[in-house]
CSV table of C-alpha atoms in Angstrom, one decimal:
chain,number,residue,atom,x,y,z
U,27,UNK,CA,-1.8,-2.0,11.9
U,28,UNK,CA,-4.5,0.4,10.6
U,29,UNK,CA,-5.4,2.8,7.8
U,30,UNK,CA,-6.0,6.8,9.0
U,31,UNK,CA,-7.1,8.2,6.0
U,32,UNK,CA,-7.9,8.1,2.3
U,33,UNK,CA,-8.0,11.7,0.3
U,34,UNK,CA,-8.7,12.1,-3.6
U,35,UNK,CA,-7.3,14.6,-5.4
U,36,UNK,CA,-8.0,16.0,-8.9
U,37,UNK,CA,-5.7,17.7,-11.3
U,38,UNK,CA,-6.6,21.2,-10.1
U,39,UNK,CA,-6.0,20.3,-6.4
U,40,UNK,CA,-8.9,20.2,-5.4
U,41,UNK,CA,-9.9,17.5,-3.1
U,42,UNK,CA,-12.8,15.9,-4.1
U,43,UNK,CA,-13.2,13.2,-1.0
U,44,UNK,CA,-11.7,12.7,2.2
U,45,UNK,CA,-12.4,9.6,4.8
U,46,UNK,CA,-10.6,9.1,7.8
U,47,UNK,CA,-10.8,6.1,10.2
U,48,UNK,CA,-8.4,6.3,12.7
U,49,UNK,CA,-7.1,9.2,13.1
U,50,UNK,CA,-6.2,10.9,16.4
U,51,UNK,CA,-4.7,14.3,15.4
U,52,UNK,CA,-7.5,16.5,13.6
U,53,UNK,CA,-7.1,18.8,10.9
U,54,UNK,CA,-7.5,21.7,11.9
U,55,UNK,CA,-8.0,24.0,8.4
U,56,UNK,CA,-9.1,21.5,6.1
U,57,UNK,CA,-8.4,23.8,3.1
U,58,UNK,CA,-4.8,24.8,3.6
U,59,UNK,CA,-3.9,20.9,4.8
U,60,UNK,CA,-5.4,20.2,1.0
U,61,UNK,CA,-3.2,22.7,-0.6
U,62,UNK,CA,0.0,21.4,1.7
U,63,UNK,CA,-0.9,18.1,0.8
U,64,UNK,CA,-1.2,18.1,-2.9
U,65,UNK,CA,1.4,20.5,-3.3
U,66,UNK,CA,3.9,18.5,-1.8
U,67,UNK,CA,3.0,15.3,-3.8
U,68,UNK,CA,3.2,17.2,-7.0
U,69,UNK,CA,6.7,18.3,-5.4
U,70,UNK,CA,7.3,14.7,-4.6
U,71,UNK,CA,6.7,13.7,-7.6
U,72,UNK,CA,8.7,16.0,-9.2
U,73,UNK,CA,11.9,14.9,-7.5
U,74,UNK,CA,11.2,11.4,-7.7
U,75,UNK,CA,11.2,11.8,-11.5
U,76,UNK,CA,14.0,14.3,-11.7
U,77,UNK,CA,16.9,12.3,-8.8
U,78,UNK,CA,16.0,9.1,-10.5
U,79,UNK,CA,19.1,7.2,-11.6
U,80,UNK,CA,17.0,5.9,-14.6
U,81,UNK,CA,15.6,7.8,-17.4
U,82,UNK,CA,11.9,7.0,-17.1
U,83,UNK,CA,8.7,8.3,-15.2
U,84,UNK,CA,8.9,7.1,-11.4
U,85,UNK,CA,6.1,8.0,-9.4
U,86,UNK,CA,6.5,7.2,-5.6
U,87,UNK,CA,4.5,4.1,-4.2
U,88,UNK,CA,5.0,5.5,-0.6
U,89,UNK,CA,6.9,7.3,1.9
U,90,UNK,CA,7.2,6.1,5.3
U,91,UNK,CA,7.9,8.0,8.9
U,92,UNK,CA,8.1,6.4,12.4
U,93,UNK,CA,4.2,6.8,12.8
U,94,UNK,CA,2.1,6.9,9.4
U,95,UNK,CA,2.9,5.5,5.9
U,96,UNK,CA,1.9,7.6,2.9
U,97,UNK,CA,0.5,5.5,-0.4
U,98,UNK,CA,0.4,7.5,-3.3
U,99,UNK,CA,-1.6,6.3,-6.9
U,100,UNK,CA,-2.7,8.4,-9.4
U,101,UNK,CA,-4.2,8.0,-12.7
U,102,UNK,CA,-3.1,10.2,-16.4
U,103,UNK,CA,-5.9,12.0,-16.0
U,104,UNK,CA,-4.6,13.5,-12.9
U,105,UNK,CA,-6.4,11.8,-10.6
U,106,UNK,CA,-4.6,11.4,-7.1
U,107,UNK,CA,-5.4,8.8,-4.6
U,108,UNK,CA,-3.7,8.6,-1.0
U,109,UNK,CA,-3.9,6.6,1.8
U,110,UNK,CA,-2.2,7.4,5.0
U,111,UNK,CA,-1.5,3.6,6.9
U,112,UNK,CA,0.3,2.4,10.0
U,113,UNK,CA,4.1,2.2,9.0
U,114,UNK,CA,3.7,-2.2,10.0
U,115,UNK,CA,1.3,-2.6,7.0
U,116,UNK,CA,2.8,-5.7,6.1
U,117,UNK,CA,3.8,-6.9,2.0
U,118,UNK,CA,0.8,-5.5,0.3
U,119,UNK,CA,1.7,-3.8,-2.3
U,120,UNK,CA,-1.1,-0.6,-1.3
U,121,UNK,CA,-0.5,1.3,-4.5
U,122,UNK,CA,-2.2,-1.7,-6.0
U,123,UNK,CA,-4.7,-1.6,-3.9
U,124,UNK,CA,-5.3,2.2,-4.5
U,125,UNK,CA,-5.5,1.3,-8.1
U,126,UNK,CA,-8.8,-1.5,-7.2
U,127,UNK,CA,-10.2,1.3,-5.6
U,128,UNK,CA,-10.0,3.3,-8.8
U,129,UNK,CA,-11.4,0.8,-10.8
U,130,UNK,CA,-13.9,-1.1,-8.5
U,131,UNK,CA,-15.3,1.6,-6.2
U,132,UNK,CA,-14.2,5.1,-8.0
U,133,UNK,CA,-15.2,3.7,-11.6
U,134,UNK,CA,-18.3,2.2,-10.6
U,135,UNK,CA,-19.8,4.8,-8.2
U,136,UNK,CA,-18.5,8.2,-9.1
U,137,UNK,CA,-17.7,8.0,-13.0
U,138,UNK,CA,-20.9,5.9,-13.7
U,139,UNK,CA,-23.2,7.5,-11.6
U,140,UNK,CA,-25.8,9.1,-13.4
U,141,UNK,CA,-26.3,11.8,-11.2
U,142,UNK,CA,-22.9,13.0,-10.7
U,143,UNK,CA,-21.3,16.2,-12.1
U,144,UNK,CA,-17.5,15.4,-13.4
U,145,UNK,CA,-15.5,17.8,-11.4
U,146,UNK,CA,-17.6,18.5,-8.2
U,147,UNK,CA,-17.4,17.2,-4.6
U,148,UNK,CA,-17.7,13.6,-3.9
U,149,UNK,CA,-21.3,13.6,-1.6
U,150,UNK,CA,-22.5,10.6,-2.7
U,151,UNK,CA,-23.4,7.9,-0.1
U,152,UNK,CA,-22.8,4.9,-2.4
U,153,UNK,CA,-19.9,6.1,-3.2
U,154,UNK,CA,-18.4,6.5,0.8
U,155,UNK,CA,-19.9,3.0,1.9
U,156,UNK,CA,-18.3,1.2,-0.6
U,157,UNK,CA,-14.8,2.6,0.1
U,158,UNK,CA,-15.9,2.0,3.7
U,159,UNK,CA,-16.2,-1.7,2.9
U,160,UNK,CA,-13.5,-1.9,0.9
U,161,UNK,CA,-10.8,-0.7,3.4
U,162,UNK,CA,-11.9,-2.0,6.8
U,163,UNK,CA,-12.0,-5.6,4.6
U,164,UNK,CA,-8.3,-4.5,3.7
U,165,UNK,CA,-5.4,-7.1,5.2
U,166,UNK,CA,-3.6,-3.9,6.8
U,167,UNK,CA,-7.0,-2.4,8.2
W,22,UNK,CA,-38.3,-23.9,-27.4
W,23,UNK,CA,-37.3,-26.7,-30.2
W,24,UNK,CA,-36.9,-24.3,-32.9
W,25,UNK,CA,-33.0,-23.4,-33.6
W,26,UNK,CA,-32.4,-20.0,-33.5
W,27,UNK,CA,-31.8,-19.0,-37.0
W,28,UNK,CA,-30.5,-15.3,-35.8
W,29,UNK,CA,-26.6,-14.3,-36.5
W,30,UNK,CA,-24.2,-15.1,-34.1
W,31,UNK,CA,-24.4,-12.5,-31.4
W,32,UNK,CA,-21.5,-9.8,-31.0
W,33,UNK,CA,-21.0,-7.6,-27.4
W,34,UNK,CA,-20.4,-4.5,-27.0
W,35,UNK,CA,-18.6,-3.2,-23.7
W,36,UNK,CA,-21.5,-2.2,-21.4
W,37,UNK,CA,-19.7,0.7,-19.6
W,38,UNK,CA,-19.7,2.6,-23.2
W,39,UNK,CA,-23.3,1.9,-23.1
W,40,UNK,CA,-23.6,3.2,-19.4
W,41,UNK,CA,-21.9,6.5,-20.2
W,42,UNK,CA,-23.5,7.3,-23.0
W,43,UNK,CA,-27.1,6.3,-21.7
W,44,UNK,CA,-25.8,9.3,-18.7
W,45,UNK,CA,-25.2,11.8,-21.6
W,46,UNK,CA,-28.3,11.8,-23.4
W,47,UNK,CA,-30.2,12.9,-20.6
W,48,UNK,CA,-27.7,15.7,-19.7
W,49,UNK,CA,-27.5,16.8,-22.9
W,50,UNK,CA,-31.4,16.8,-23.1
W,51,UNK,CA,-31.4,18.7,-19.6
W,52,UNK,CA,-28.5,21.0,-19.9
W,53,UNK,CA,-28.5,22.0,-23.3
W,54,UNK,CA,-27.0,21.6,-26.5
W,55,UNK,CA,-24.1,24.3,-26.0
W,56,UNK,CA,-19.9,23.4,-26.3
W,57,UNK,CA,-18.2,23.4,-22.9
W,58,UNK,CA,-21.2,23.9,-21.0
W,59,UNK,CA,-21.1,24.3,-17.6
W,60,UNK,CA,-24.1,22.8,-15.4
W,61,UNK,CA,-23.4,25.4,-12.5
W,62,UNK,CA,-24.3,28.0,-15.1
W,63,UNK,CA,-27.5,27.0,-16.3
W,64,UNK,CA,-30.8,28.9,-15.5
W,65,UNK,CA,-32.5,26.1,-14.8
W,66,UNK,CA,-31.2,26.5,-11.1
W,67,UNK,CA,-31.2,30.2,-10.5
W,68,UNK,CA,-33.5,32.0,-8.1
W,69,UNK,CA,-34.3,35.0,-10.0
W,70,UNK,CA,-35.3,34.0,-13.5
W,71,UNK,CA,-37.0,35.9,-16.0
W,72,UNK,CA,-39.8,34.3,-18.5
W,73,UNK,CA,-37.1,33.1,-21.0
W,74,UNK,CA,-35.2,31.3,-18.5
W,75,UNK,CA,-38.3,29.8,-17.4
W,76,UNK,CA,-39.8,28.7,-20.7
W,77,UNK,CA,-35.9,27.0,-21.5
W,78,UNK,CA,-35.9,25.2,-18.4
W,79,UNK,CA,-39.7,23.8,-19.3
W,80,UNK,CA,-38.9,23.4,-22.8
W,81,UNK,CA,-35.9,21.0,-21.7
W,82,UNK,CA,-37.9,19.2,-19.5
W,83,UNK,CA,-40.4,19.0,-22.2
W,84,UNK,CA,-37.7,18.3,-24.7
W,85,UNK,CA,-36.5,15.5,-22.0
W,86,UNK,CA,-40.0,13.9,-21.9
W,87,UNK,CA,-40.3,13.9,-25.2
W,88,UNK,CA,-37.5,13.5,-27.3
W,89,UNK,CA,-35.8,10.9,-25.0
W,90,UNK,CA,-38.8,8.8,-25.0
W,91,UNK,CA,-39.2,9.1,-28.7
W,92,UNK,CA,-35.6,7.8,-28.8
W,93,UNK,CA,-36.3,4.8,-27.0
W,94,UNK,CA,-39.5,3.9,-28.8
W,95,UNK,CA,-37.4,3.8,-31.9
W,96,UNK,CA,-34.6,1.9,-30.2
W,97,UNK,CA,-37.4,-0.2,-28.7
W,98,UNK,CA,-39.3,-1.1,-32.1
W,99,UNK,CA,-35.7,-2.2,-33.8
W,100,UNK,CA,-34.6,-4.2,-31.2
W,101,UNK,CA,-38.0,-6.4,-30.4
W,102,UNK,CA,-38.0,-7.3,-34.1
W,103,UNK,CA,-34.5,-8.3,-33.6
W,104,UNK,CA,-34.9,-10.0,-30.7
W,105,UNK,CA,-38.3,-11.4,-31.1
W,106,UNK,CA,-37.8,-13.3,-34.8
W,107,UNK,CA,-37.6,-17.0,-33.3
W,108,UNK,CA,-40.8,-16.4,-30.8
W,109,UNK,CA,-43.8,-17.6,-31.3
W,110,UNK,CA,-46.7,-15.2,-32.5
W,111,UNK,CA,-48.1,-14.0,-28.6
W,112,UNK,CA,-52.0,-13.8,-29.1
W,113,UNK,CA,-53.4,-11.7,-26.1
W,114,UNK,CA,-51.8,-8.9,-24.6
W,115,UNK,CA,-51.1,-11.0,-21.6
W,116,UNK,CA,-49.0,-13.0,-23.6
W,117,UNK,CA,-47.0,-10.0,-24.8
W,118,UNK,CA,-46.4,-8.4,-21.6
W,119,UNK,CA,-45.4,-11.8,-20.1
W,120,UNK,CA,-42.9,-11.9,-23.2
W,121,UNK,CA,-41.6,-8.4,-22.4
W,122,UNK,CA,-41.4,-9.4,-18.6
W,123,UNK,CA,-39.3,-12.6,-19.6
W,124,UNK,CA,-37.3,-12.8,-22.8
W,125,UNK,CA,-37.1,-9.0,-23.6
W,126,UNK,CA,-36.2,-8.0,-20.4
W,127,UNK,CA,-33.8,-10.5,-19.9
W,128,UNK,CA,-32.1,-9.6,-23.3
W,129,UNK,CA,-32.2,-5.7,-22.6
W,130,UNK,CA,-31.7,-5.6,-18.7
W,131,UNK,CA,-29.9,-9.0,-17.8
W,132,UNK,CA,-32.8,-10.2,-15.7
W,133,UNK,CA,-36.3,-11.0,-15.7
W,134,UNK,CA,-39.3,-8.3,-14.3
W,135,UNK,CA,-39.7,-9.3,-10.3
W,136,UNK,CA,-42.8,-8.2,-10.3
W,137,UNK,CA,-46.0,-8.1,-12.4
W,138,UNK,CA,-49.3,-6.8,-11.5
W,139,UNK,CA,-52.5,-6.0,-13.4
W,140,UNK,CA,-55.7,-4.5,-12.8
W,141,UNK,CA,-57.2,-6.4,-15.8
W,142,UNK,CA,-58.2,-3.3,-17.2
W,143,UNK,CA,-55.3,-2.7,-19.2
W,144,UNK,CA,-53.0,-1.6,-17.2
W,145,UNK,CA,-50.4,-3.7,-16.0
W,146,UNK,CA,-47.3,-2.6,-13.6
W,147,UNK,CA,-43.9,-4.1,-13.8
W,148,UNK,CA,-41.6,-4.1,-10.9
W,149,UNK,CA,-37.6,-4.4,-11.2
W,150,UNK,CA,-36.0,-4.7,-7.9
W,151,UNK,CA,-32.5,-3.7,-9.4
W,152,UNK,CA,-32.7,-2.0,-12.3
W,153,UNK,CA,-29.5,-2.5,-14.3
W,154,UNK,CA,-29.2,1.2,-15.5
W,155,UNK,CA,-29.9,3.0,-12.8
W,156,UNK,CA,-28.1,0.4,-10.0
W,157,UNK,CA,-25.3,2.9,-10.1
W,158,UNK,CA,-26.9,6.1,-9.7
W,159,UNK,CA,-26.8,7.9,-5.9
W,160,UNK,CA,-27.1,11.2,-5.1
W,161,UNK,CA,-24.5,13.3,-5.4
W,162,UNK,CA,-24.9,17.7,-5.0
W,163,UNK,CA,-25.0,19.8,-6.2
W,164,UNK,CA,-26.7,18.2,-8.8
W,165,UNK,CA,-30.0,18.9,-10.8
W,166,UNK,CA,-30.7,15.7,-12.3
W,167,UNK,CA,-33.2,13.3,-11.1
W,168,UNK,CA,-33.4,9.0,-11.0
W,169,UNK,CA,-36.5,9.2,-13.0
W,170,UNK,CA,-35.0,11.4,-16.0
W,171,UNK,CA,-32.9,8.1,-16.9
W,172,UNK,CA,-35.7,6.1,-16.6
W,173,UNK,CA,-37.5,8.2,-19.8
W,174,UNK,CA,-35.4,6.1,-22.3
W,175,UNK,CA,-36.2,2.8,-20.8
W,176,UNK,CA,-39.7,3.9,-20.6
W,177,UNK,CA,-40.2,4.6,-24.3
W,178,UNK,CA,-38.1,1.1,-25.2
W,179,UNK,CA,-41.1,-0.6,-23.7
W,180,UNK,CA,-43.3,1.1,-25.2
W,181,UNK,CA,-41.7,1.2,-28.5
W,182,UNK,CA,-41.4,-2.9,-28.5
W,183,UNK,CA,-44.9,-3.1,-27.1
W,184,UNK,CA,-46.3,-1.5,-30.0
W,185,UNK,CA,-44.8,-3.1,-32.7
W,186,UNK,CA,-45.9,-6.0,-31.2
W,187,UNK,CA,-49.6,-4.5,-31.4
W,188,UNK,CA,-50.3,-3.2,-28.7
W,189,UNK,CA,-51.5,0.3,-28.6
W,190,UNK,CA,-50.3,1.6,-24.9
W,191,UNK,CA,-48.2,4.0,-23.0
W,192,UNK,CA,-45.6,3.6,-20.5
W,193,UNK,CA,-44.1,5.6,-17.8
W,194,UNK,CA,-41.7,4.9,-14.8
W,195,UNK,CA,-41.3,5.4,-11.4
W,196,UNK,CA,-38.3,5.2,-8.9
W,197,UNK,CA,-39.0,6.3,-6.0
W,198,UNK,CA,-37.0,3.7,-4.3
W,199,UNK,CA,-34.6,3.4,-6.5
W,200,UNK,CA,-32.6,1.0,-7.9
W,201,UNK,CA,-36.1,-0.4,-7.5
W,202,UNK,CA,-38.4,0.7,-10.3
W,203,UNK,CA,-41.6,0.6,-11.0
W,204,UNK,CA,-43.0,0.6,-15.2
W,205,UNK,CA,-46.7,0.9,-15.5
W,206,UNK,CA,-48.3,-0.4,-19.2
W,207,UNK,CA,-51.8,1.5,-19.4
W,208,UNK,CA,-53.1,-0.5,-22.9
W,209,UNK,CA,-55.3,2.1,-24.7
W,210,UNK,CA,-57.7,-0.6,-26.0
W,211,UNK,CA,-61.2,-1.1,-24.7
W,212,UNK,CA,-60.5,-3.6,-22.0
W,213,UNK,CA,-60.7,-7.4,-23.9
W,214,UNK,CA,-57.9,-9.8,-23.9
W,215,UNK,CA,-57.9,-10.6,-28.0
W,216,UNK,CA,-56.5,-8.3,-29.6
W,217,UNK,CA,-57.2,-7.3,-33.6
W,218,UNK,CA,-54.3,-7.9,-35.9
């Protein structure tokens, strides 16, 4: 039971942070595996919305395969978090955890850092320990 | 203190409001005053600049230095008479900056100075080992903004409060290890504790 990999997203597609802990297949073009990536959770979403038996926004929490879980949060602003898990991560509910991250380490360290530029990269160290801490303290790290 | 407080019941405001726009007055001051601007674009980071690009980038540092501190030195002479009204009158400039190291900081900043040197010449250096308004701040490219341009305003409420409590002096800041920062008082008077009314 482990967590591979965390991306963020913005509402261009751009990605403005990737972490990966345990991960044993490597990207190989970082750039197009963005583009795949968010394209296919705007897609996702899309069809979640659209097949949905009741009329109202439905975002997917995750999608799960044989070998990786994918957890999926994002914000109105069009902010998109992901974390890729193990498929045995337990009852935590990991869009709500997605969603502490947001507030406790994303709010805190990237939104109120002075010396950050709203829109660029994600290169600051504060910012990368504290998601650090926050998932290897994680119940399905 | 025995006295009851005869100040109005206090009223909070949500600090991350405060946070962000403490942030914005210094970009604003560094990047210019211009709609949907764009800090990638700015001359103050190109190689080849000519004289007018070079005098704008000064003039907004200058403009930085001097306006931002002027802010706070108004902000910083309202607030001490707000939040000095039930204190006893301080008599020596020790007892002022002792003042500003306890009860004013701990008003403003949510903790006490950690810190407090002097030379007994007047100049006295204050030491914050976490600074509340700059805690957050790490360094993130591409990015032309530095710790010590958010430390201007703080600077100038010091000095603002310390002068309208009568002492003539300047302030400036230092963090070169931040969220440790460093505030040194130089008092402008000749060198005597008392101090004329």
């Amino acid at each position: 039971m482990t967590v591979h990999c965390f991306y963020l997203f913005n509402r261009d597609g751009v990605c403005l942070f990737y972490a990966e802990w345990n991960r044993s297949r490597k990207v190989k073009n970082f750039d197009e595996h963005c583009k795949l990536m968010f394209g296919m959770l705007f897609e996702l979403k899309n069809f979640c919305t659209k097949l949905s038996p009741k009329d109202a926004a439905n975002p997917p929490k995750y999608y799960m395969t044989p070998y990786y879980a994918l957890h999926y949060f994002d914000t109105p602003t069009g902010l998109r978090f992901i974390l890729l898990t193990t498929p045995d991560f337990g009852n935590s509910d990991v869009a709500r955890v997605l969603r502490r991250l947001y507030g406790e380490v994303y709010l805190d360290y990237v939104v109120k850092n002075p010396l950050y530029e709203p829109g660029s990269q994600i290169t600051s160290k504060a910012f990368s320990k504290k998601l650090d801490a926050v998932v290897r303290n994680l119940p399905c790290f | 203190m025995s006295e009851k407080r005869v100040t109005p019941a206090r009223k909070e405001v949500m600090e991350s409001s405060l946070e962000l726009l403490l942030i914005e007055i210094v970009r604003w001051f560094v990047y210019g005053w211009k709609n949907g601007r764009d800090p990638q674009k700015t001359d103050a980071g190109n190689g080849s600049a000519d004289v007018d690009q070079i005098a704008g980038s000064l003039n907004r540092k200058l403009a930085l230095t001097n306006a931002v501190h002027g802010m706070g030195y108004d902000v910083g002479q309202r607030l001490i008479e707000r939040l000095s009204t039930d204190h006893l009158k301080m008599e020596t400039n020790l007892e002022v900056v002792k003042y500003i190291c306890k009860d004013f900081w701990e008003e403003t900043f949510k903790k006490q100075i950690d810190v407090l040197k002097t030379n007994n010449k007047g100049r006295f250096v204050l030491q914050d080992n976490n600074f509340r308004w700059i805690r957050k701040a790490s360094r993130n490219d591409p990015s032309q903004l530095k710790v010590e341009d958010f430390l201007t305003f703080p600077a100038g409420i010091v000095c603002g409060a310390m002068n309208r409590l009568g002492v003539d002096c300047t302030v400036s800041a230092d963090a070169a290890s931040a969220p440790m920062c460093i505030f040194t008082v130089e008092i402008a008077q000749p060198p005597n504790n008392s101090r004329q009314q």
